mmCIF file of C-alpha atoms in Angstrom:
data_model
loop_
_atom_site.group_PDB
_atom_site.id
_atom_site.type_symbol
_atom_site.label_atom_id
_atom_site.label_comp_id
_atom_site.label_asym_id
_atom_site.label_seq_id
_atom_site.Cartn_x
_atom_site.Cartn_y
_atom_site.Cartn_z
ATOM 1 C CA MET A 30 -30.019 15.433 -39.611
ATOM 2 C CA THR A 31 -28.407 11.394 -38.988
ATOM 3 C CA GLU A 32 -26.927 11.474 -35.278
ATOM 4 C CA LYS A 33 -23.069 10.593 -36.047
ATOM 5 C CA LEU A 34 -21.676 7.547 -34.023
ATOM 6 C CA ASN A 35 -20.014 7.401 -30.592
ATOM 7 C CA PHE A 36 -17.381 5.995 -30.015
ATOM 8 C CA LYS A 37 -18.734 2.964 -28.593
ATOM 9 C CA GLU A 38 -20.472 2.356 -31.735
ATOM 10 C CA LYS A 39 -17.590 2.877 -33.714
ATOM 11 C CA ALA A 40 -15.826 0.313 -31.900
ATOM 12 C CA GLU A 41 -19.073 -2.071 -32.138
ATOM 13 C CA ILE A 42 -18.721 -2.114 -35.777
ATOM 14 C CA ALA A 43 -15.273 -2.534 -35.903
ATOM 15 C CA ILE A 44 -15.355 -5.701 -34.017
ATOM 16 C CA GLN A 45 -18.633 -6.936 -35.869
ATOM 17 C CA THR A 46 -16.660 -6.188 -39.505
ATOM 18 C CA GLY A 47 -13.332 -7.513 -37.659
ATOM 19 C CA LEU A 48 -15.317 -10.803 -36.333
ATOM 20 C CA GLN A 49 -16.597 -11.329 -40.565
ATOM 21 C CA LEU A 50 -13.502 -11.609 -41.690
ATOM 22 C CA VAL A 51 -12.516 -14.540 -40.208
ATOM 23 C CA PRO A 52 -11.722 -16.982 -42.542
ATOM 24 C CA TYR A 53 -15.245 -19.843 -43.416
ATOM 25 C CA VAL A 54 -15.932 -19.146 -39.694
ATOM 26 C CA GLY A 55 -16.864 -15.084 -39.832
ATOM 27 C CA PRO A 56 -20.255 -14.421 -40.333
ATOM 28 C CA SER A 57 -21.364 -16.830 -38.065
ATOM 29 C CA LEU A 58 -19.353 -15.661 -35.221
ATOM 30 C CA SER A 59 -20.278 -11.981 -35.890
ATOM 31 C CA ALA A 60 -24.141 -13.188 -35.728
ATOM 32 C CA ALA A 61 -23.352 -16.016 -32.665
ATOM 33 C CA TYR A 62 -21.455 -13.090 -30.393
ATOM 34 C CA PHE A 63 -23.347 -9.992 -30.674
ATOM 35 C CA GLY A 64 -26.935 -11.837 -30.669
ATOM 36 C CA THR A 65 -25.517 -13.221 -27.467
ATOM 37 C CA LYS A 66 -23.994 -9.758 -26.170
ATOM 38 C CA GLN A 67 -27.069 -8.441 -26.863
ATOM 39 C CA GLU A 68 -29.679 -10.929 -25.870
ATOM 40 C CA LYS A 69 -27.066 -10.734 -21.789
ATOM 41 C CA ARG A 70 -27.048 -7.216 -21.654
ATOM 42 C CA PHE A 71 -30.830 -6.887 -22.058
ATOM 43 C CA LYS A 72 -31.539 -9.630 -19.443
ATOM 44 C CA ARG A 73 -28.741 -8.427 -17.023
ATOM 45 C CA ILE A 74 -30.776 -4.730 -17.268
ATOM 46 C CA GLU A 75 -33.867 -6.796 -16.679
ATOM 47 C CA SER A 76 -32.989 -8.824 -13.595
ATOM 48 C CA PHE A 77 -30.984 -5.668 -12.110
ATOM 49 C CA TYR A 78 -34.200 -3.340 -11.785
ATOM 50 C CA GLN A 79 -36.626 -6.570 -10.785
ATOM 51 C CA GLU A 80 -34.374 -7.396 -7.906
ATOM 52 C CA PHE A 81 -34.174 -3.825 -7.005
ATOM 53 C CA SER A 82 -37.023 -3.443 -6.972
ATOM 54 C CA SER A 83 -38.024 -5.878 -5.165
ATOM 55 C CA LEU A 84 -35.354 -5.233 -2.452
ATOM 56 C CA VAL A 85 -36.928 -1.727 -2.443
ATOM 57 C CA GLU A 86 -40.624 -2.982 -1.610
ATOM 58 C CA GLU A 87 -38.955 -5.517 1.171
ATOM 59 C CA LEU A 88 -37.552 -2.438 3.131
ATOM 60 C CA LYS A 89 -40.412 -0.645 2.394
ATOM 61 C CA LEU A 90 -38.879 2.129 1.487
ATOM 62 C CA GLN A 91 -40.116 5.822 0.822
ATOM 63 C CA ILE A 92 -37.447 7.057 -2.183
ATOM 64 C CA PRO A 93 -37.345 10.657 -2.062
ATOM 65 C CA SER A 94 -39.482 12.017 -6.008
ATOM 66 C CA ILE A 95 -37.494 12.698 -8.788
ATOM 67 C CA GLU A 96 -38.067 16.706 -8.295
ATOM 68 C CA GLN A 97 -35.812 16.348 -5.695
ATOM 69 C CA HIS A 98 -33.375 15.170 -7.508
ATOM 70 C CA ASP A 99 -31.109 17.756 -10.196
ATOM 71 C CA GLU A 100 -32.835 15.573 -13.042
ATOM 72 C CA GLU A 101 -29.884 15.513 -15.872
ATOM 73 C CA GLU A 102 -27.267 14.392 -13.199
ATOM 74 C CA LEU A 103 -29.452 11.371 -11.832
ATOM 75 C CA ILE A 104 -29.609 10.477 -15.630
ATOM 76 C CA THR A 105 -26.586 10.478 -16.393
ATOM 77 C CA LEU A 106 -25.604 8.791 -13.290
ATOM 78 C CA ILE A 107 -28.319 5.827 -13.987
ATOM 79 C CA GLU A 108 -26.847 5.399 -17.896
ATOM 80 C CA GLU A 109 -23.445 5.276 -16.289
ATOM 81 C CA LEU A 110 -24.466 2.599 -14.249
ATOM 82 C CA ASN A 111 -26.756 0.824 -16.582
ATOM 83 C CA GLU A 112 -23.547 0.133 -19.221
ATOM 84 C CA LYS A 113 -21.614 -0.817 -16.020
ATOM 85 C CA VAL A 114 -24.423 -3.069 -15.327
ATOM 86 C CA GLU A 115 -24.618 -4.542 -18.888
ATOM 87 C CA ARG A 116 -20.850 -5.764 -18.433
ATOM 88 C CA GLU A 117 -20.734 -7.259 -15.350
ATOM 89 C CA HIS A 118 -20.701 -11.019 -14.862
ATOM 90 C CA THR A 119 -20.800 -11.181 -10.785
ATOM 91 C CA THR A 120 -23.689 -11.165 -8.371
ATOM 92 C CA GLU A 121 -21.380 -9.906 -5.836
ATOM 93 C CA LYS A 122 -21.567 -6.142 -7.802
ATOM 94 C CA LYS A 123 -24.785 -6.617 -8.981
ATOM 95 C CA GLU A 124 -25.429 -6.433 -5.020
ATOM 96 C CA PHE A 125 -22.953 -3.241 -4.873
ATOM 97 C CA PHE A 126 -24.277 -1.648 -7.653
ATOM 98 C CA LYS A 127 -27.719 -2.194 -6.132
ATOM 99 C CA ARG A 128 -26.776 -0.628 -2.977
ATOM 100 C CA TYR A 129 -25.645 2.608 -5.016
ATOM 101 C CA LEU A 130 -28.293 3.059 -6.915
ATOM 102 C CA LEU A 131 -30.670 2.885 -3.104
ATOM 103 C CA ASN A 132 -28.192 5.324 -1.814
ATOM 104 C CA THR A 133 -28.412 7.283 -5.185
ATOM 105 C CA LEU A 134 -31.969 7.767 -5.339
ATOM 106 C CA MET A 135 -32.348 8.205 -1.400
ATOM 107 C CA THR A 136 -29.953 10.983 -1.343
ATOM 108 C CA PRO A 137 -30.460 14.367 -3.689
ATOM 109 C CA THR A 138 -27.737 13.584 -6.530
ATOM 110 C CA ASP A 139 -27.049 18.273 -6.435
ATOM 111 C CA GLN A 140 -25.491 16.993 -3.443
ATOM 112 C CA ASN A 141 -21.895 15.781 -3.873
ATOM 113 C CA PHE A 142 -22.643 14.865 -7.358
ATOM 114 C CA ASP A 143 -18.836 14.284 -8.812
ATOM 115 C CA GLU A 144 -17.846 12.024 -5.783
ATOM 116 C CA LYS A 145 -21.213 10.036 -6.487
ATOM 117 C CA ARG A 146 -19.441 9.508 -10.192
ATOM 118 C CA PHE A 147 -16.536 8.669 -8.742
ATOM 119 C CA PHE A 148 -17.549 6.197 -6.455
ATOM 120 C CA LEU A 149 -19.211 4.437 -9.619
ATOM 121 C CA ASP A 150 -16.211 4.917 -11.484
ATOM 122 C CA ILE A 151 -14.171 2.694 -8.702
ATOM 123 C CA LEU A 152 -17.093 0.392 -8.128
ATOM 124 C CA SER A 153 -17.323 -0.813 -11.634
ATOM 125 C CA ASN A 154 -13.099 -1.244 -11.859
ATOM 126 C CA MET A 155 -12.856 -2.899 -8.230
ATOM 127 C CA THR A 156 -12.189 -6.401 -7.970
ATOM 128 C CA LEU A 157 -13.880 -9.131 -6.069
ATOM 129 C CA LEU A 158 -10.309 -9.188 -4.462
ATOM 130 C CA GLU A 159 -10.254 -5.486 -3.912
ATOM 131 C CA CYS A 160 -14.341 -4.876 -2.232
ATOM 132 C CA GLU A 161 -12.982 -7.796 0.058
ATOM 133 C CA LEU A 162 -10.081 -6.500 0.807
ATOM 134 C CA LEU A 163 -11.353 -2.811 1.796
ATOM 135 C CA THR A 164 -14.215 -4.488 3.781
ATOM 136 C CA LEU A 165 -11.832 -6.968 5.933
ATOM 137 C CA LEU A 166 -9.850 -3.617 7.015
ATOM 138 C CA HIS A 167 -13.528 -1.694 7.714
ATOM 139 C CA HIS A 168 -13.533 -4.337 10.343
ATOM 140 C CA GLN A 169 -10.192 -3.519 11.942
ATOM 141 C CA ASP A 170 -8.957 -1.444 15.268
ATOM 142 C CA ASN A 171 -6.649 0.087 13.816
ATOM 143 C CA TYR A 172 -4.005 -0.488 10.854
ATOM 144 C CA THR A 173 -3.163 -3.784 9.366
ATOM 145 C CA THR A 174 0.224 -4.982 7.955
ATOM 146 C CA VAL A 175 0.011 -6.273 4.171
ATOM 147 C CA ARG A 176 1.222 -9.437 5.164
ATOM 148 C CA ASP A 177 -0.622 -9.978 7.971
ATOM 149 C CA ILE A 178 -3.674 -10.344 4.958
ATOM 150 C CA VAL A 179 -3.708 -13.633 4.027
ATOM 151 C CA LYS A 180 -6.249 -15.454 1.766
ATOM 152 C CA PHE A 181 -6.388 -18.699 1.112
ATOM 153 C CA GLY A 182 -5.724 -19.947 -2.575
ATOM 154 C CA VAL A 183 -4.319 -15.666 -3.287
ATOM 155 C CA ASP A 184 -0.923 -15.357 -3.581
ATOM 156 C CA GLN A 185 0.686 -12.613 -1.357
ATOM 157 C CA TYR A 186 1.833 -10.310 -3.680
ATOM 158 C CA ALA A 187 -2.116 -10.129 -5.942
ATOM 159 C CA ILE A 188 -2.817 -9.386 -2.073
ATOM 160 C CA VAL A 189 0.061 -6.608 -2.223
ATOM 161 C CA GLY A 190 -1.129 -5.573 -6.493
ATOM 162 C CA ALA A 191 -5.014 -5.341 -4.331
ATOM 163 C CA ILE A 192 -3.492 -2.577 -1.546
ATOM 164 C CA GLY A 193 -1.730 -0.881 -4.333
ATOM 165 C CA ARG A 194 -4.796 -0.326 -6.518
ATOM 166 C CA LEU A 195 -6.970 1.025 -3.271
ATOM 167 C CA LYS A 196 -4.504 3.052 -2.267
ATOM 168 C CA LEU A 197 -4.497 5.012 -6.061
ATOM 169 C CA TYR A 198 -8.080 4.893 -5.693
ATOM 170 C CA GLY A 199 -7.541 7.127 -2.301
ATOM 171 C CA LEU A 200 -9.656 4.042 -0.430
ATOM 172 C CA LEU A 201 -6.372 3.475 1.449
ATOM 173 C CA SER A 202 -4.630 5.938 4.430
ATOM 174 C CA THR A 203 -1.119 3.458 4.759
ATOM 175 C CA THR A 204 2.347 4.072 7.213
ATOM 176 C CA LEU A 205 5.173 1.841 7.141
ATOM 177 C CA GLY A 206 5.418 -0.826 9.401
ATOM 178 C CA ASN A 207 8.878 -2.099 10.222
ATOM 179 C CA PHE A 208 11.352 -0.438 7.748
ATOM 180 C CA ALA A 209 13.493 -3.366 5.849
ATOM 181 C CA VAL A 210 16.993 -2.106 5.170
ATOM 182 C CA GLY A 211 19.201 -3.924 2.655
ATOM 183 C CA GLY A 212 17.399 -4.864 -0.263
ATOM 184 C CA GLY A 213 13.815 -6.501 1.949
ATOM 185 C CA ASP A 214 10.478 -5.912 0.829
ATOM 186 C CA ASN A 215 8.597 -2.916 2.266
ATOM 187 C CA SER A 216 4.974 -3.581 0.489
ATOM 188 C CA LEU A 217 4.664 -6.130 2.555
ATOM 189 C CA ASN A 218 5.766 -3.949 5.868
ATOM 190 C CA GLU A 219 3.219 -1.371 5.396
ATOM 191 C CA LEU A 220 0.480 -0.215 7.371
ATOM 192 C CA VAL A 221 -3.466 0.541 6.194
ATOM 193 C CA LYS A 222 -6.135 1.189 6.967
ATOM 194 C CA PRO A 223 -9.555 2.997 5.224
ATOM 195 C CA SER A 224 -9.080 6.414 4.766
ATOM 196 C CA THR A 225 -12.502 8.804 5.536
ATOM 197 C CA PHE A 226 -13.074 8.854 1.924
ATOM 198 C CA GLY A 227 -12.361 4.920 1.815
ATOM 199 C CA GLU A 228 -15.420 4.987 4.402
ATOM 200 C CA LYS A 229 -17.492 7.071 2.778
ATOM 201 C CA PHE A 230 -17.298 4.891 -0.113
ATOM 202 C CA ILE A 231 -17.600 1.634 2.181
ATOM 203 C CA ASN A 232 -21.060 2.778 3.337
ATOM 204 C CA TYR A 233 -22.192 4.165 0.292
ATOM 205 C CA CYS A 234 -21.696 1.240 -2.246
ATOM 206 C CA LEU A 235 -20.533 -2.187 0.138
ATOM 207 C CA GLU A 236 -22.634 -2.188 3.040
#
């Protein structure tokens, strides 16, 4: 009995078929895209685990045996992690994924499985700017006004957007500072700091 294709496999077949339809260059373009794509994915996974193994050896860590985990839950997390590592090209995010994997292996998966899965989804979706802002706020003593968060070369409203996404993830606690009336922009007057959930995320994935 043959297994049915999942959505991801169907989508890849559709993309491959679509690329082949491009006049003149279709077949070559399709072969180049999927050949390069698979090669890059393989190399990313291979280098990720090589670097992770070196890290564990360097830190001389004793990772608990797999019997201390719920094996099915652990495999689920690792499968989902692998998919995200395959797609990630930035060195910084790969380092965060290593920290995530290390903390996942060091703590039994029957403890807060849903939270660990949510952490992985959040980390995968976060931009480097969001990671940087969250870490910056983590090192502040108290609330920080959004208008005071400045990064060279980054538009102030890109920062406002990043703060908004961090709030949606539940990683930030907010309150209003000086409320602007008469058409003023209150998004710049918000006071923000990591929530208790945000602190857990930072300690598990970022630092």
